[in-house]
Amino acid sequence: MDRHLAGSFQIPAGSMTVFTLTSMLTTIAFYDRIFIPVIRRFTGLDRGINFLHRMGIGFIISIVATLVAGFLEVRRKKVASAHGLINNPKTTIPICVFWLVPQYSLHGIAEAFMSIGHLEFLYDQAPESMKSTAMALFWTAISLGNYASTLLVSLVHRYSAGPGGSNWLPDNNLNKGKLEYFYWLITLLQIMNLFYYVICVKFYTFKPIETQRKEDGESTGNEVELAGHV
């Protein structure tokens, strides 16, 4: 894709993730300063929405981001075909790289909802003696996900192989591949994961916590409330 900004200056391909980070930081600021105060008036929760809802919103936005990436790949290949560049993988296709900004930004927004909601959930719901372990499990899950994505790519290479060694993710010429199919496969897996998440949320019970109310300097006993309502 055309990565030129001005003159001979080009955006390094690896720097496109700056849009993910920027959108994530912007979303965090918007969530804390605007979203929570507004939504709190309707829900009555200090957090605005609980962390389970926050993660669910993140899942949905992530699905949309991957779906957008698939349609954008279709658009990129159409431009390549219109200019006769299908067989020229090293030639720059005349389509601006900023077409990628929406999918990178959506992934950043999803991360702000999903990962932070996940951390809040683990910190709030884990037993007091296991909070550090819960944080470690969060990062362990991410590392296992990276291994799983590598395995998925390997399986796609193997089972999508066609005549002449072609597959969805060719090594030499992506213009002849089916990258959009790979994106839509991930979208399908995300939808299945979302349904599984909804089932887990439906049957989840918030951890009860004990609070002590004191009146006139004397303890009147213990009350039990749900952590999710704080």
mmCIF file of N, CA and C in Angstrom, residues 38 49 66 74 94 101 105 130-131 135 168 186 194 230:
data_model
loop_
_atom_site.group_PDB
_atom_site.id
_atom_site.type_symbol
_atom_site.label_atom_id
_atom_site.label_comp_id
_atom_site.label_asym_id
_atom_site.label_seq_id
_atom_site.Cartn_x
_atom_site.Cartn_y
_atom_site.Cartn_z
ATOM 1 N N VAL A 38 -21.489 9.985 32.918
ATOM 2 C CA VAL A 38 -22.781 10.040 32.249
ATOM 3 C C VAL A 38 -23.589 8.770 32.511
ATOM 4 N N ILE A 49 -20.607 0.995 34.387
ATOM 5 C CA ILE A 49 -21.010 -0.373 34.045
ATOM 6 C C ILE A 49 -20.025 -1.305 34.720
ATOM 7 N N THR A 66 -12.153 -6.924 13.170
ATOM 8 C CA THR A 66 -11.662 -8.009 12.321
ATOM 9 C C THR A 66 -12.498 -8.127 11.052
ATOM 10 N N VAL A 74 -10.375 -7.183 0.762
ATOM 11 C CA VAL A 74 -11.077 -7.348 -0.514
ATOM 12 C C VAL A 74 -10.913 -6.100 -1.369
ATOM 13 N N PRO A 94 -1.699 1.393 -5.599
ATOM 14 C CA PRO A 94 -2.151 2.781 -5.389
ATOM 15 C C PRO A 94 -3.393 2.886 -4.515
ATOM 16 N N VAL A 101 -6.333 2.583 9.052
ATOM 17 C CA VAL A 101 -6.518 3.256 10.338
ATOM 18 C C VAL A 101 -7.790 2.806 11.070
ATOM 19 N N SER A 105 -7.594 1.389 14.811
ATOM 20 C CA SER A 105 -8.239 2.187 15.856
ATOM 21 C C SER A 105 -9.293 1.378 16.599
ATOM 22 N N MET A 130 -4.748 -14.124 46.344
ATOM 23 C CA MET A 130 -4.417 -14.579 44.993
ATOM 24 C C MET A 130 -4.438 -13.457 43.957
ATOM 25 N N LYS A 131 -4.444 -12.195 44.399
ATOM 26 C CA LYS A 131 -4.521 -11.090 43.449
ATOM 27 C C LYS A 131 -3.304 -11.053 42.528
ATOM 28 N N MET A 135 -3.165 -11.595 38.357
ATOM 29 C CA MET A 135 -2.503 -10.739 37.376
ATOM 30 C C MET A 135 -1.563 -11.562 36.495
ATOM 31 N N TRP A 168 -4.284 -19.781 1.600
ATOM 32 C CA TRP A 168 -4.857 -18.490 1.974
ATOM 33 C C TRP A 168 -3.787 -17.453 2.294
ATOM 34 N N ILE A 186 -11.240 -15.793 11.711
ATOM 35 C CA ILE A 186 -11.016 -15.253 13.056
ATOM 36 C C ILE A 186 -12.298 -14.607 13.584
ATOM 37 N N LEU A 194 -17.628 -15.104 21.897
ATOM 38 C CA LEU A 194 -18.562 -14.167 22.525
ATOM 39 C C LEU A 194 -19.771 -14.905 23.091
ATOM 40 N N VAL A 230 -20.602 -2.467 43.338
ATOM 41 C CA VAL A 230 -19.861 -1.349 43.910
ATOM 42 C C VAL A 230 -19.595 -0.304 42.840
#
